[in-house]
Short mmCIF file of C-alpha atoms in Angstrom, two decimals:
data_model
loop_
_atom_site.label_atom_id
_atom_site.label_comp_id
_atom_site.label_asym_id
_atom_site.label_seq_id
_atom_site.Cartn_x
_atom_site.Cartn_y
_atom_site.Cartn_z
CA GLY Q 178 -22.77 4.98 -1.23
CA ALA Q 179 -19.46 4.20 -2.85
CA VAL Q 180 -16.68 2.95 -0.63
CA VAL Q 181 -13.00 3.75 -0.72
CA SER Q 182 -10.82 1.56 1.43
CA GLN Q 183 -7.50 2.90 2.66
CA HIS Q 184 -4.98 0.67 4.36
CA PRO Q 185 -3.33 0.70 6.80
CA SER Q 186 -5.20 3.08 9.06
CA TRP Q 187 -2.06 3.75 11.03
CA VAL Q 188 1.58 2.80 10.74
CA ILE Q 189 4.71 3.40 12.75
CA CYS Q 190 8.05 3.01 11.07
CA LYS Q 191 11.71 3.70 11.67
CA SER Q 192 13.46 6.59 10.01
CA GLY Q 193 14.97 5.57 6.69
CA THR Q 194 12.47 2.86 5.88
CA SER Q 195 9.73 2.95 3.25
CA VAL Q 196 6.02 2.72 3.84
CA LYS Q 197 3.30 1.83 1.34
CA ILE Q 198 -0.29 3.01 1.67
CA GLU Q 199 -3.04 1.47 -0.42
CA CYS Q 200 -6.22 3.09 -1.66
CA ARG Q 201 -8.91 0.91 -3.20
CA SER Q 202 -12.27 1.75 -4.69
CA LEU Q 203 -14.42 -1.20 -3.71
CA ASP Q 204 -17.52 -0.83 -5.83
CA PHE Q 205 -16.62 1.49 -8.67
CA GLN Q 206 -13.87 2.16 -11.14
CA ALA Q 207 -11.80 5.17 -10.24
CA THR Q 208 -10.35 6.89 -13.25
CA THR Q 209 -8.66 9.41 -11.00
CA MET Q 210 -7.33 9.17 -7.48
CA PHE Q 211 -5.96 11.96 -5.33
CA TRP Q 212 -3.53 11.90 -2.43
CA TYR Q 213 -3.68 14.49 0.31
CA ARG Q 214 -1.62 15.27 3.35
CA GLN Q 215 -3.10 16.75 6.49
CA PHE Q 216 -1.18 18.14 9.40
CA PRO Q 217 -2.84 18.33 12.83
CA LYS Q 218 -5.67 20.85 12.94
CA GLN Q 219 -4.99 21.94 9.38
CA SER Q 220 -6.65 21.53 6.04
CA LEU Q 221 -5.99 18.97 3.38
CA MET Q 222 -3.14 19.73 1.03
CA LEU Q 223 -3.26 18.01 -2.34
CA MET Q 224 -0.05 16.14 -3.01
CA ALA Q 225 -0.70 14.52 -6.36
CA THR Q 226 -3.29 13.42 -8.86
CA SER Q 227 -3.12 9.88 -10.13
CA ASN Q 228 -4.71 8.65 -13.34
CA GLU Q 229 -4.88 4.97 -14.13
CA GLY Q 230 -2.11 3.83 -16.41
CA SER Q 231 -0.23 7.13 -16.48
CA LYS Q 232 2.29 8.96 -14.34
CA ALA Q 233 1.00 10.92 -11.40
CA THR Q 234 0.91 14.69 -11.51
CA TYR Q 235 2.51 16.20 -8.43
CA GLU Q 236 1.68 19.53 -6.88
CA GLN Q 237 4.36 22.14 -6.55
CA GLY Q 238 6.75 21.43 -3.72
CA VAL Q 239 5.97 17.71 -3.47
CA GLU Q 240 8.99 15.49 -4.10
CA LYS Q 241 7.98 12.85 -6.62
CA ASP Q 242 10.98 10.68 -5.82
CA LYS Q 243 10.04 10.63 -2.17
CA PHE Q 244 6.32 10.11 -2.56
CA LEU Q 245 5.95 7.41 -5.18
CA ILE Q 246 2.47 6.97 -6.56
CA ASN Q 247 1.31 4.04 -8.62
CA HIS Q 248 -2.15 3.68 -10.14
CA ALA Q 249 -1.88 0.34 -11.84
CA SER Q 250 -5.58 -0.44 -12.07
CA LEU Q 251 -8.93 1.31 -11.99
CA THR Q 252 -9.46 0.23 -8.40
CA LEU Q 253 -6.06 0.60 -6.77
CA SER Q 254 -3.59 3.39 -6.17
CA THR Q 255 -0.62 3.23 -3.84
CA LEU Q 256 1.48 5.90 -2.17
CA THR Q 257 4.94 4.88 -1.04
CA VAL Q 258 6.82 7.16 1.29
CA THR Q 259 10.46 6.37 0.63
CA SER Q 260 13.28 6.84 3.13
CA ALA Q 261 10.83 8.19 5.65
CA HIS Q 262 11.88 10.91 8.09
CA PRO Q 263 10.14 12.20 11.20
CA GLU Q 264 8.95 15.27 9.28
CA ASP Q 265 6.98 12.94 7.00
CA SER Q 266 4.79 12.04 9.95
CA SER Q 267 1.31 13.13 9.00
CA PHE Q 268 -2.21 12.01 8.18
CA TYR Q 269 -2.48 10.90 4.55
CA ILE Q 270 -5.85 10.68 2.84
CA CYS Q 271 -6.76 9.34 -0.56
CA SER Q 272 -9.83 10.02 -2.62
CA ALA Q 273 -11.18 8.33 -5.70
CA ARG Q 274 -13.32 9.80 -8.42
CA ALA Q 275 -15.75 7.96 -10.63
CA GLY Q 276 -15.96 9.87 -13.85
CA GLY Q 277 -14.81 13.37 -14.61
CA THR Q 278 -16.53 15.45 -11.97
CA ASN Q 279 -16.25 15.81 -8.23
CA GLU Q 280 -19.90 14.97 -7.79
CA LYS Q 281 -18.73 11.40 -7.44
CA LEU Q 282 -15.63 11.85 -5.30
CA PHE Q 283 -15.17 9.58 -2.31
CA PHE Q 284 -12.56 9.66 0.43
CA GLY Q 285 -10.67 6.95 2.21
CA SER Q 286 -10.52 6.88 6.00
CA GLY Q 287 -6.93 8.07 6.10
CA THR Q 288 -3.60 6.73 7.28
CA GLN Q 289 -1.75 8.13 10.26
CA LEU Q 290 1.99 7.77 9.64
CA SER Q 291 4.41 8.16 12.51
CA VAL Q 292 8.13 8.02 11.72
CA LEU Q 293 10.40 7.45 14.69
CA ALA V 32 -7.62 31.18 -9.20
CA GLN V 33 -10.12 29.63 -6.88
CA SER V 34 -9.86 29.93 -3.12
CA VAL V 35 -11.93 29.33 -0.03
CA THR V 36 -12.04 31.21 3.25
CA GLN V 37 -13.68 29.76 6.33
CA LEU V 38 -14.21 32.36 9.01
CA GLY V 39 -13.68 31.01 12.50
CA SER V 40 -11.42 28.07 13.17
CA HIS V 41 -13.66 27.10 16.08
CA VAL V 42 -17.39 27.48 16.57
CA SER V 43 -19.07 26.50 19.82
CA VAL V 44 -22.82 26.09 20.20
CA SER V 45 -25.16 24.59 22.75
CA GLU V 46 -27.01 21.42 21.94
CA GLY V 47 -30.25 22.39 20.23
CA ALA V 48 -28.95 25.75 19.04
CA LEU V 49 -28.53 26.94 15.49
CA VAL V 50 -25.32 25.98 13.74
CA LEU V 51 -23.80 28.47 11.28
CA LEU V 52 -20.45 27.78 9.66
CA ARG V 53 -19.23 30.43 7.26
CA CYS V 54 -17.59 29.92 3.89
CA ASN V 55 -16.67 32.49 1.29
CA TYR V 56 -15.14 31.59 -2.03
CA SER V 57 -13.32 33.18 -4.89
CA SER V 58 -13.80 31.79 -8.36
CA SER V 59 -13.42 33.10 -11.88
CA VAL V 60 -15.98 30.64 -13.19
CA PRO V 61 -19.38 29.52 -11.91
CA PRO V 62 -18.33 27.57 -8.84
CA TYR V 63 -19.00 24.06 -7.78
CA LEU V 64 -19.03 24.14 -3.98
CA PHE V 65 -18.87 21.40 -1.37
CA TRP V 66 -19.09 20.91 2.36
CA TYR V 67 -17.38 17.94 3.97
CA VAL V 68 -17.33 16.68 7.56
CA GLN V 69 -14.37 14.95 9.16
CA TYR V 70 -14.54 13.01 12.40
CA PRO V 71 -11.30 12.39 14.33
CA ASN V 72 -8.81 10.17 12.53
CA GLN V 73 -11.16 9.62 9.64
CA GLY V 74 -11.48 10.67 6.04
CA LEU V 75 -13.98 13.18 4.71
CA GLN V 76 -17.66 12.60 4.21
CA LEU V 77 -19.65 14.69 1.78
CA LEU V 78 -22.40 16.68 3.48
CA LEU V 79 -23.76 18.49 0.46
CA LYS V 80 -22.77 20.09 -2.80
CA TYR V 81 -23.87 22.89 -5.08
CA THR V 82 -23.36 22.59 -8.81
CA THR V 83 -26.20 24.30 -10.64
CA GLY V 84 -29.88 24.93 -10.10
CA ALA V 85 -31.48 25.58 -6.73
CA THR V 86 -29.30 27.76 -4.55
CA LEU V 87 -30.51 26.22 -1.29
CA VAL V 88 -28.97 22.81 -1.02
CA LYS V 89 -30.02 20.21 1.51
CA GLY V 90 -27.59 17.59 2.69
CA ILE V 91 -27.31 14.76 5.12
CA ASN V 92 -27.84 14.94 8.89
CA GLY V 93 -30.13 17.95 8.61
CA PHE V 94 -27.52 20.33 7.20
CA GLU V 95 -28.17 22.77 4.41
CA ALA V 96 -26.27 25.52 2.66
CA GLU V 97 -27.24 28.44 0.49
CA PHE V 98 -25.24 29.62 -2.48
CA LYS V 99 -25.27 33.40 -2.64
CA LYS V 100 -23.47 34.64 -5.71
CA SER V 101 -23.74 38.30 -4.76
CA GLU V 102 -22.01 37.60 -1.45
CA THR V 103 -19.71 34.86 -2.82
CA SER V 104 -20.80 32.78 0.13
CA PHE V 105 -21.86 29.21 0.81
CA HIS V 106 -22.59 29.11 4.54
CA LEU V 107 -23.56 25.85 6.20
CA THR V 108 -26.45 25.76 8.65
CA LYS V 109 -28.38 23.36 10.80
CA PRO V 110 -31.40 24.47 12.85
CA SER V 111 -30.65 22.39 15.93
CA ALA V 112 -27.22 21.09 16.89
CA HIS V 113 -26.74 17.58 18.17
CA MET V 114 -23.81 16.29 20.16
CA SER V 115 -22.93 13.99 17.28
CA ASP V 116 -22.39 17.01 15.02
CA ALA V 117 -19.13 17.81 16.80
CA ALA V 118 -16.47 17.45 14.12
CA GLU V 119 -14.29 19.37 11.68
CA TYR V 120 -16.05 20.88 8.70
CA PHE V 121 -14.40 21.80 5.43
CA CYS V 122 -15.74 23.95 2.63
CA ALA V 123 -14.27 23.33 -0.81
CA VAL V 124 -14.45 24.78 -4.30
CA GLU V 125 -13.60 22.99 -7.49
CA ASP V 126 -10.90 24.62 -9.55
CA SER V 127 -10.61 24.77 -13.32
CA SER V 128 -8.65 21.49 -13.32
CA TYR V 129 -11.44 19.75 -11.42
CA LYS V 130 -9.36 19.61 -8.25
CA LEU V 131 -10.86 20.52 -4.91
CA ILE V 132 -9.47 23.50 -3.05
CA PHE V 133 -10.24 23.20 0.64
CA GLY V 134 -10.72 25.87 3.24
CA SER V 135 -8.80 25.77 6.48
CA GLY V 136 -11.63 24.05 8.30
CA THR V 137 -13.90 24.91 11.21
CA ARG V 138 -14.08 22.79 14.31
CA LEU V 139 -17.62 22.61 15.67
CA LEU V 140 -17.95 22.09 19.39
CA VAL V 141 -21.37 21.23 20.82
CA ARG V 142 -21.95 21.94 24.50
CA PRO V 143 -24.46 19.80 26.40
#
């Protein structure tokens, strides 16, 4: 099946620094990528939808200036957590969709972010 | 608006026993429904999906789910649990903007 690579798998950073997470579709072109946040023992909460070549659409309550999303190509989207704080510590998951339906939606393996 | 309710945050079964994970949905349009499995510190893997057609859907690892419109349900079952089935399971429905709305998840524990 299709593969979505997410990197890094875990990262520890100091408060106030920025962290970039990459999401790559390895064997297909992803017209749309999604970024989710998952707190321990909770469900996935959609943060934003990213379409190649256009600005990301953020869900209500998600700070677009804090969570910068770039989808510069059909195979790469990045999420940058700017000026990270301990409350940003979470598990972040990306997904990539080939085409317009969720029948071809594939998830990355996630990134555990810990902000000290 | 679409929504998903998963009854039971934890389900515990003995190895070899029937697995039943419940999912009820709310949707104003014919729903597209999904079940995903998540192992610790990993992303989600699609188990099965219902879009149209046959209401009994078979997925990977011996799982299946039945779409019951009258009950607005899409319960996940497996006849015989294996230790390797222990994981978190998420039911999801696609909303009108083609985004997935996830349920709160059910953690499956398999006792030896």
